[in-house]
XYZ file of C-alpha atoms in Angstrom:
411
model
C -19.927 17.871 80.847
C -20.140 14.852 78.510
C -18.374 14.795 75.167
C -20.416 15.280 72.000
C -21.253 12.016 70.215
C -19.096 11.133 67.189
C -20.664 11.415 63.702
C -22.089 8.183 62.372
C -21.008 8.815 58.761
C -17.730 9.948 57.269
C -19.523 12.746 55.405
C -20.732 14.163 58.725
C -17.239 14.637 60.160
C -15.940 18.182 60.608
C -12.711 19.790 61.848
C -14.408 20.142 65.209
C -15.814 16.609 65.209
C -13.278 14.339 63.501
C -13.098 10.582 63.766
C -10.222 9.133 65.719
C -7.940 7.014 63.560
C -9.000 3.837 65.340
C -12.613 4.492 64.346
C -11.698 5.054 60.712
C -9.572 1.912 60.741
C -12.421 -0.055 62.334
C -14.946 1.185 59.805
C -12.615 0.331 56.885
C -12.089 -3.128 58.362
C -15.837 -3.490 58.790
C -16.462 -2.419 55.175
C -13.762 -4.719 53.809
C -15.070 -7.602 55.886
C -18.441 -7.284 54.152
C -16.817 -7.793 50.698
C -17.376 -11.137 49.045
C -14.523 -13.428 48.043
C -13.276 -12.689 44.532
C -11.265 -14.468 41.865
C -8.154 -12.437 40.949
C -5.566 -13.073 38.224
C -1.945 -12.016 38.399
C 1.675 -13.078 38.358
C 3.639 -14.288 41.383
C 6.712 -12.066 41.702
C 7.715 -13.063 45.226
C 6.997 -16.257 47.160
C 7.761 -16.873 50.838
C 7.016 -20.416 51.993
C 9.039 -21.441 54.995
C 9.306 -25.120 55.909
C 7.039 -25.958 58.833
C 5.239 -22.609 58.744
C 1.471 -22.689 58.699
C 1.096 -19.653 56.419
C 2.721 -18.822 53.081
C 3.024 -15.318 51.707
C 3.318 -14.236 48.116
C 3.242 -10.975 46.171
C 0.754 -10.957 43.328
C 1.377 -8.395 40.564
C -0.888 -7.330 37.737
C 0.305 -8.803 34.454
C 0.051 -5.524 32.512
C 0.650 -2.611 34.913
C 2.982 -2.011 37.851
C 0.580 -2.832 40.680
C 0.885 -5.528 43.342
C -0.738 -6.820 46.531
C 0.297 -9.208 49.293
C -1.504 -12.535 49.479
C -1.458 -14.931 52.437
C -2.653 -18.498 52.312
C -2.433 -21.570 54.454
C 0.656 -23.443 53.335
C -1.333 -26.639 52.972
C -3.626 -24.921 50.399
C -0.807 -23.568 48.230
C -0.057 -25.752 45.185
C 3.361 -26.164 43.603
C 3.912 -22.778 41.977
C 7.028 -20.703 41.454
C 7.888 -17.074 41.101
C 6.861 -15.840 37.648
C 3.854 -18.160 37.451
C 0.523 -16.791 36.221
C -2.196 -17.748 38.728
C -5.809 -17.089 39.605
C -6.520 -16.685 43.303
C -9.814 -17.065 45.145
C -9.388 -14.679 48.044
C -11.154 -12.346 50.423
C -9.783 -8.827 51.051
C -8.381 -8.387 54.569
C -7.630 -5.033 56.195
C -5.049 -4.997 59.010
C -6.074 -2.183 61.330
C -2.801 -1.609 63.146
C -0.836 -0.456 60.094
C -3.674 0.159 57.657
C -2.468 -2.453 55.146
C -4.769 -4.243 52.726
C -4.014 -7.796 51.673
C -5.768 -10.820 50.313
C -6.471 -13.937 52.335
C -6.485 -16.666 49.696
C -8.521 -19.792 49.995
C -7.435 -21.345 46.704
C -4.661 -20.766 44.158
C -4.767 -22.193 40.632
C -1.927 -22.010 38.159
C -2.919 -20.671 34.743
C -1.651 -23.120 32.162
C 0.000 -22.133 28.905
C -2.832 -23.710 26.957
C -5.370 -21.483 28.685
C -3.263 -18.379 27.998
C -2.960 -19.273 24.323
C -6.694 -19.933 24.148
C -7.331 -16.436 25.513
C -4.995 -14.961 22.928
C -6.729 -16.924 20.177
C -10.092 -15.586 21.301
C -8.766 -12.023 21.365
C -7.267 -12.605 17.936
C -10.705 -13.489 16.574
C -12.278 -10.401 18.171
C -9.626 -8.042 16.780
C -9.736 -9.681 13.357
C -13.508 -9.193 13.239
C -12.918 -5.485 13.890
C -10.593 -5.376 10.863
C -7.413 -4.552 12.794
C -5.433 -7.186 10.873
C -6.860 -6.357 7.419
C -4.316 -5.970 4.614
C -5.906 -2.748 3.371
C -5.083 -1.067 6.716
C -1.377 -1.664 6.291
C 0.726 1.120 4.791
C 3.972 0.650 2.830
C 7.273 1.414 4.524
C 9.222 4.445 3.255
C 12.081 3.692 0.851
C 14.591 5.777 2.804
C 13.442 7.006 6.232
C 15.189 10.066 7.616
C 14.573 9.066 11.258
C 13.771 5.576 12.574
C 11.905 5.297 15.861
C 13.134 2.266 17.838
C 11.317 0.761 20.829
C 13.527 -1.823 22.553
C 14.881 -3.060 25.872
C 17.526 -1.170 27.809
C 20.994 -1.887 26.353
C 19.508 -4.919 24.636
C 20.997 -7.003 21.856
C 17.912 -6.209 19.785
C 18.827 -2.509 19.881
C 22.401 -3.342 18.843
C 21.239 -5.565 15.982
C 18.871 -2.946 14.558
C 21.188 0.065 14.882
C 24.418 -1.606 13.754
C 22.911 -3.444 10.773
C 20.877 -0.434 9.623
C 23.902 1.896 9.746
C 26.019 -0.696 7.984
C 23.539 -0.587 5.120
C 22.908 3.177 5.174
C 25.355 5.134 7.382
C 23.288 8.322 7.320
C 20.213 6.875 9.014
C 19.256 8.491 12.344
C 17.484 6.836 15.283
C 15.069 8.071 17.927
C 15.334 5.337 20.591
C 12.939 4.590 23.430
C 14.363 2.053 25.913
C 11.503 0.354 27.761
C 10.661 -2.848 29.580
C 10.090 -5.619 27.051
C 9.292 -8.270 29.639
C 7.233 -8.234 32.790
C 4.354 -6.164 34.143
C 5.514 -2.778 32.845
C 5.882 -3.894 29.240
C 2.384 -3.065 27.988
C 2.233 0.447 29.424
C 5.802 1.398 28.483
C 5.746 0.024 24.959
C 2.328 1.580 24.283
C 3.531 4.953 25.575
C 6.739 4.774 23.516
C 4.790 4.000 20.319
C 2.470 6.961 20.964
C 5.421 9.327 21.601
C 7.242 8.315 18.420
C 4.026 8.464 16.402
C 3.513 12.055 17.562
C 7.024 13.044 16.401
C 6.698 14.364 12.801
C 10.375 13.642 12.051
C 9.957 9.874 12.629
C 9.217 8.080 9.338
C 8.993 4.476 10.606
C 8.759 2.796 14.018
C 10.385 -0.540 14.948
C 9.373 -2.525 18.039
C 12.235 -4.949 18.644
C 12.863 -7.763 21.109
C 15.217 -10.700 20.808
C 12.712 -13.537 21.034
C 11.869 -15.383 24.239
C 9.446 -17.909 25.649
C 5.718 -17.760 25.062
C 5.217 -16.428 28.579
C 7.807 -13.704 28.011
C 6.048 -12.561 24.849
C 2.530 -12.448 26.324
C 2.601 -8.626 26.684
C 2.944 -8.325 22.884
C -0.433 -10.038 22.549
C -2.070 -7.760 25.105
C -5.174 -6.004 23.813
C -4.091 -2.594 25.088
C -0.727 -2.770 23.327
C -2.237 -4.168 20.118
C -4.798 -1.361 19.965
C -2.059 1.200 20.601
C -0.145 -0.226 17.632
C -3.296 -0.199 15.482
C -3.850 3.489 16.293
C -0.312 4.351 15.175
C -0.334 6.360 11.922
C 3.406 5.998 11.310
C 4.411 2.757 9.511
C 5.103 0.163 12.204
C 7.501 -2.807 12.052
C 7.200 -5.673 14.538
C 10.529 -7.407 15.175
C 9.782 -9.556 18.211
C 11.913 -12.381 16.891
C 9.623 -15.305 17.634
C 8.744 -17.822 14.929
C 6.724 -20.515 16.697
C 3.880 -18.474 18.194
C 3.079 -15.224 16.450
C 2.286 -12.403 18.906
C -0.734 -10.330 17.948
C 1.528 -7.302 17.481
C 2.935 -9.055 14.396
C -0.548 -9.209 12.884
C -1.476 -5.579 13.441
C 1.912 -4.160 12.376
C 2.411 -2.896 8.840
C 5.394 -5.237 8.410
C 6.567 -8.254 10.410
C 10.290 -8.988 10.578
C 11.444 -12.374 11.824
C 14.341 -10.846 13.780
C 15.661 -7.381 14.680
C 18.402 -7.890 12.096
C 15.792 -8.628 9.419
C 13.968 -5.453 10.446
C 17.170 -3.421 9.977
C 17.576 -4.857 6.488
C 14.000 -3.944 5.620
C 13.707 -0.405 6.923
C 16.716 1.027 5.026
C 18.166 0.152 1.615
C 21.703 -1.174 1.153
C 23.841 1.752 -0.029
C 26.264 -0.591 -1.810
C 23.420 -2.334 -3.621
C 21.851 1.003 -4.533
C 25.191 2.204 -5.925
C 25.480 -0.956 -7.985
C 21.952 -0.406 -9.214
C 22.724 3.206 -10.133
C 25.926 2.138 -11.908
C 24.058 -0.540 -13.864
C 21.322 1.950 -14.725
C 23.909 4.486 -15.925
C 25.575 1.810 -18.041
C 22.231 0.810 -19.555
C 21.440 4.458 -20.220
C 24.804 5.057 -21.897
C 24.387 1.910 -24.009
C 20.878 2.978 -24.990
C 22.031 6.485 -25.953
C 25.052 5.114 -27.854
C 22.840 2.634 -29.695
C 20.382 5.368 -30.614
C 23.179 7.649 -31.829
C 24.658 4.819 -33.914
C 21.262 4.039 -35.426
C 20.661 7.685 -36.289
C 24.194 7.997 -37.730
C 23.542 4.996 -39.980
C 20.300 6.563 -41.184
C 22.043 9.910 -41.750
C 24.845 8.241 -43.713
C 22.266 6.416 -45.820
C 20.488 9.685 -46.571
C 23.763 11.417 -47.398
C 24.722 8.631 -49.813
C 21.668 9.228 -51.986
C 22.441 11.030 -55.312
C 20.057 13.871 -54.574
C 21.991 14.742 -51.402
C 25.415 13.902 -52.822
C 24.791 16.350 -55.749
C 21.709 18.515 -55.101
C 21.774 19.763 -58.780
C 21.158 16.234 -60.033
C 17.421 16.521 -59.565
C 17.294 19.861 -61.429
C 19.572 18.548 -64.209
C 17.460 15.446 -64.701
C 14.280 17.482 -64.757
C 15.816 20.052 -67.165
C 16.842 17.307 -69.563
C 13.353 15.850 -69.370
C 11.806 19.276 -70.044
C 14.106 19.751 -73.080
C 13.190 16.325 -74.391
C 9.485 16.920 -73.888
C 9.745 20.398 -75.496
C 11.441 18.937 -78.602
C 8.828 16.204 -78.751
C 6.018 18.757 -78.523
C 7.586 20.903 -81.210
C 8.039 17.934 -83.497
C 4.498 16.788 -82.953
C 3.165 20.329 -83.478
C 5.139 20.770 -86.713
C 3.931 17.443 -88.074
C 0.360 18.323 -87.173
C 0.629 21.746 -88.816
C 2.056 20.184 -91.946
C -0.748 17.667 -92.084
C -3.352 20.347 -91.484
C -1.751 22.643 -94.133
C -1.906 19.844 -96.690
C -5.525 19.237 -95.780
C -6.314 22.953 -96.112
C -4.654 23.091 -99.526
C -6.612 20.081 -100.643
C -9.832 21.692 -99.479
C -8.839 24.901 -101.204
C -8.454 22.987 -104.490
C -11.869 21.430 -104.007
C -13.350 24.799 -103.229
C -11.790 26.319 -106.314
C -13.141 23.550 -108.421
C -16.605 24.069 -107.022
C -16.446 27.871 -106.791
C -18.492 30.012 -109.318
C -15.330 31.989 -109.891
C -13.951 29.116 -111.853
C -16.999 29.314 -114.121
C -16.611 33.055 -114.472
C -12.987 32.593 -115.496
C -14.234 30.581 -118.449
C -16.104 33.694 -119.731
C -19.394 33.435 -117.951
C -21.040 36.302 -116.038
C -23.625 36.536 -113.298
C -26.334 39.141 -113.771
C -28.148 40.660 -110.835
C -30.974 43.148 -110.781
C -30.871 46.349 -108.815
C -32.383 44.543 -105.837
C -29.709 41.820 -105.999
C -31.825 39.047 -107.598
C -29.939 36.773 -110.033
C -31.292 36.979 -113.557
C -32.139 33.490 -114.850
C -34.562 34.371 -117.628
C -34.716 37.342 -120.048
C -38.362 37.563 -119.202
C -37.374 38.577 -115.726
C -36.064 41.957 -116.904
C -37.410 44.760 -119.058
C -35.851 47.046 -121.520
C -34.035 49.865 -119.839
C -33.360 47.961 -116.581
C -29.933 48.361 -115.124
C -28.143 45.124 -114.323
C -25.006 44.312 -112.341
C -22.784 41.916 -114.218
C -20.163 39.915 -112.222
C -17.340 38.592 -114.389
C -14.034 36.975 -113.459
C -12.209 40.259 -113.620
C -14.702 42.416 -111.761
C -18.149 44.051 -112.182
C -19.984 45.775 -115.055
C -23.129 47.877 -115.123
C -25.359 47.039 -118.096
C -28.603 48.466 -119.479
C -31.084 46.145 -121.127
C -31.887 47.151 -124.700
C -33.982 44.239 -125.719
C -34.614 40.786 -124.444
C -34.872 37.614 -126.476
C -36.091 34.388 -124.980
C -34.122 31.148 -125.599
C -35.194 29.543 -128.913
């Protein structure tokens, strides 16, 4: 009985009809062989070029993550490169069926020059700047006195020592949350980005410092990586970049809220100097005491001036002065009133004399009389009365009632 034919496709395999390993290996090799050559960029971390050997072998690692692949090339086609060099390789994938390993068979290797790397960074800088990641309005001020400082640095590095020692020398009570990571090589981007995210998620961390003690341009390339720069831009906690490189500014410096020239400078910026703050407090207290003393002296002078015034020295002075003035005014009024009364009395007496002189009583006192009829009319002519009429006679001494006997007209 003949065996059942093997499935043509991997999806058609079953537990009862599996592929033998050799078939799978052959199909993978067949699939890989159909792939086109590709240009790949990476960093040479291991180079094996034996004198006289026809082939050279190198390990190419991704510049940002921990991933590598073996590359083989004819020794005659390999240029002068060294371990650590950034290169681009034109290679075709090659699958070795016996052990199932995948490698690259390179046809050409080109070293990536520093100028090209810097040009790439400059282009990325323009892209990120256009997005506003470097804008001043995005930056937040650092806290005056952070309770906890998050520190991202190399393992047992001098940068860690510089930040911690100098910060505690300035403010002994400062606490640190330290993340020791790779600050050079392929793992830098992923580890630094992860450390920033962890510290940013910690609510007790008030400021984050990314510190490294300088280095060559190639060593600092991870701090211009787009992934790391975007991770720093997404950080909500104030971020300090202390890479310690003056010549070429990594992009992390531009996106950070504050750039320190060295880790030591970062330590001096993130915490105040306790001695300086004490001097400031002492000077402020002295200024406050001087201000209060000056104000008290000024008010005492004003109070003494008020107390020296006569009205406060002898409160009865004002009443005494006013009483004397009232007495003087009263006497003046009385004198003026008396003089006026005397003048008016003399005037009244003079008028009385005139009235007496003009009064009919004066005439009556000389023996004359005024006759009035019963209806009160003054008798001017004897013809105005008749015999028997009763008349009222007014003389100086009083009144008389008269009866007319006969009337005689004036001759």
